[in-house]
Coordinates of C-alpha atoms in Angstrom, one line a residue:
I5 CA -18.2 16.4 -11.6
I6 CA -21.3 18.3 -12.6
E7 CA -23.9 18.6 -9.9
F8 CA -27.6 19.6 -10.3
D9 CA -29.5 20.2 -7.1
S10 CA -33.2 20.3 -8.0
I11 CA -35.9 18.9 -10.2
E12 CA -35.9 22.2 -12.1
E13 CA -32.3 21.5 -13.2
K14 CA -33.3 18.2 -14.8
D15 CA -33.2 19.5 -18.3
D16 CA -29.8 21.0 -17.7
A17 CA -28.5 17.7 -16.4
L18 CA -29.9 15.8 -19.4
N19 CA -28.4 18.3 -21.8
A20 CA -25.0 17.9 -20.1
I21 CA -25.2 14.1 -20.2
N22 CA -26.5 13.9 -23.8
G23 CA -24.1 16.4 -25.4
A24 CA -22.1 13.8 -27.2
R25 CA -25.3 12.2 -28.5
W26 CA -26.4 15.5 -29.9
K27 CA -23.1 16.0 -31.6
S28 CA -23.2 12.5 -33.1
T29 CA -26.7 13.0 -34.3
L30 CA -25.8 16.3 -36.0
W31 CA -22.7 14.7 -37.6
E32 CA -24.9 11.9 -39.0
L33 CA -27.3 14.4 -40.4
D34 CA -24.4 16.3 -42.1
Q35 CA -23.0 13.1 -43.5
H36 CA -26.5 12.2 -44.9
Y37 CA -26.6 15.5 -46.8
R38 CA -22.9 15.0 -47.8
S39 CA -23.8 11.7 -49.4
I40 CA -26.7 13.2 -51.3
A41 CA -24.5 16.0 -52.6
K42 CA -21.8 13.6 -53.6
H43 CA -23.9 10.8 -55.2
S44 CA -27.0 12.4 -56.5
E45 CA -27.5 12.9 -60.2
V46 CA -30.2 15.5 -59.8
G47 CA -28.7 19.0 -59.7
S48 CA -31.4 20.5 -57.5
E49 CA -30.9 17.8 -54.9
I50 CA -27.1 18.5 -54.9
E51 CA -27.7 22.2 -54.5
E52 CA -30.2 21.7 -51.7
A53 CA -28.0 19.3 -49.8
E54 CA -25.1 21.8 -50.0
R55 CA -27.4 24.6 -48.7
V56 CA -28.4 22.4 -45.8
R57 CA -24.8 21.5 -44.9
Q58 CA -23.8 25.2 -45.2
K59 CA -26.7 26.2 -42.8
I60 CA -25.6 23.5 -40.3
R61 CA -22.1 25.0 -40.3
E62 CA -23.4 28.6 -40.0
I63 CA -25.5 27.6 -36.9
L64 CA -22.6 25.8 -35.4
F65 CA -20.3 28.7 -36.0
D66 CA -22.8 31.2 -34.5
N67 CA -23.0 29.0 -31.4
E68 CA -19.2 28.5 -31.2
L69 CA -19.4 24.8 -31.8
I70 CA -17.3 22.5 -33.9
L71 CA -18.6 19.4 -35.6

Protein backbone atom coordinates (compact mmCIF):
# COMPACT_ATOMS: atom_id res chain seq x y z
CA ILE A 1 0.00 0.00 0.00
CA ILE A 2 1.31 3.39 -0.99
CA GLU A 3 -0.08 6.29 1.00
CA PHE A 4 -0.01 9.99 0.16
CA ASP A 5 -1.17 12.38 2.83
CA SER A 6 -1.62 15.76 1.19
CA ILE A 7 -2.64 17.62 -1.91
CA GLU A 8 1.04 18.45 -2.50
CA GLU A 9 1.74 14.76 -2.95
CA LYS A 10 -0.86 14.42 -5.71
CA ASP A 11 1.79 14.34 -8.46
CA ASP A 12 3.70 11.64 -6.59
CA ALA A 13 0.54 9.59 -6.29
CA LEU A 14 -0.26 9.95 -9.98
CA ASN A 15 3.29 8.97 -10.93
CA ALA A 16 3.05 5.86 -8.77
CA ILE A 17 -0.33 4.91 -10.22
CA ASN A 18 0.61 5.61 -13.85
CA GLY A 19 4.05 3.94 -13.87
CA ALA A 20 2.90 0.99 -15.97
CA ARG A 21 1.23 3.33 -18.46
CA TRP A 22 4.45 5.32 -18.84
CA LYS A 23 6.38 2.11 -19.45
CA SER A 24 3.83 0.93 -22.02
CA THR A 25 3.93 4.29 -23.79
CA LEU A 26 7.71 4.28 -24.00
CA TRP A 27 7.68 0.67 -25.24
CA GLU A 28 5.21 1.63 -28.00
CA LEU A 29 7.46 4.53 -29.02
CA ASP A 30 10.47 2.22 -29.16
CA GLN A 31 8.50 -0.27 -31.26
CA HIS A 32 7.45 2.51 -33.65
CA TYR A 33 11.09 3.41 -34.28
CA ARG A 34 12.01 -0.27 -34.51
CA SER A 35 9.43 -0.68 -37.29
CA ILE A 36 10.84 2.32 -39.16
CA ALA A 37 14.38 0.95 -38.85
CA LYS A 38 13.27 -2.49 -39.99
CA HIS A 39 10.94 -1.59 -42.86
CA SER A 40 12.12 1.74 -44.23
CA GLU A 41 13.86 1.85 -47.56
CA VAL A 42 15.40 5.27 -46.87
CA GLY A 43 18.83 4.99 -45.30
CA SER A 44 18.61 8.27 -43.41
CA GLU A 45 15.29 7.23 -41.82
CA ILE A 46 16.80 3.94 -40.70
CA GLU A 47 19.82 5.69 -39.18
CA GLU A 48 17.66 8.26 -37.37
CA ALA A 49 15.31 5.57 -36.02
CA GLU A 50 18.29 3.64 -34.68
CA ARG A 51 19.70 6.81 -33.08
CA VAL A 52 16.38 7.47 -31.35
CA ARG A 53 16.14 3.89 -30.09
CA GLN A 54 19.72 4.07 -28.79
CA LYS A 55 18.97 7.35 -27.00
CA ILE A 56 15.88 5.81 -25.38
CA ARG A 57 18.03 2.97 -24.07
CA GLU A 58 20.74 5.36 -22.81
CA ILE A 59 18.19 7.39 -20.87
CA LEU A 60 16.63 4.26 -19.42
CA PHE A 61 20.04 2.92 -18.41
CA ASP A 62 21.02 6.23 -16.81
CA ASN A 63 17.82 6.09 -14.76
CA GLU A 64 18.30 2.42 -13.91
CA LEU A 65 15.14 1.36 -15.75
CA ILE A 66 14.46 -1.62 -17.98
CA LEU A 67 12.08 -1.53 -20.91
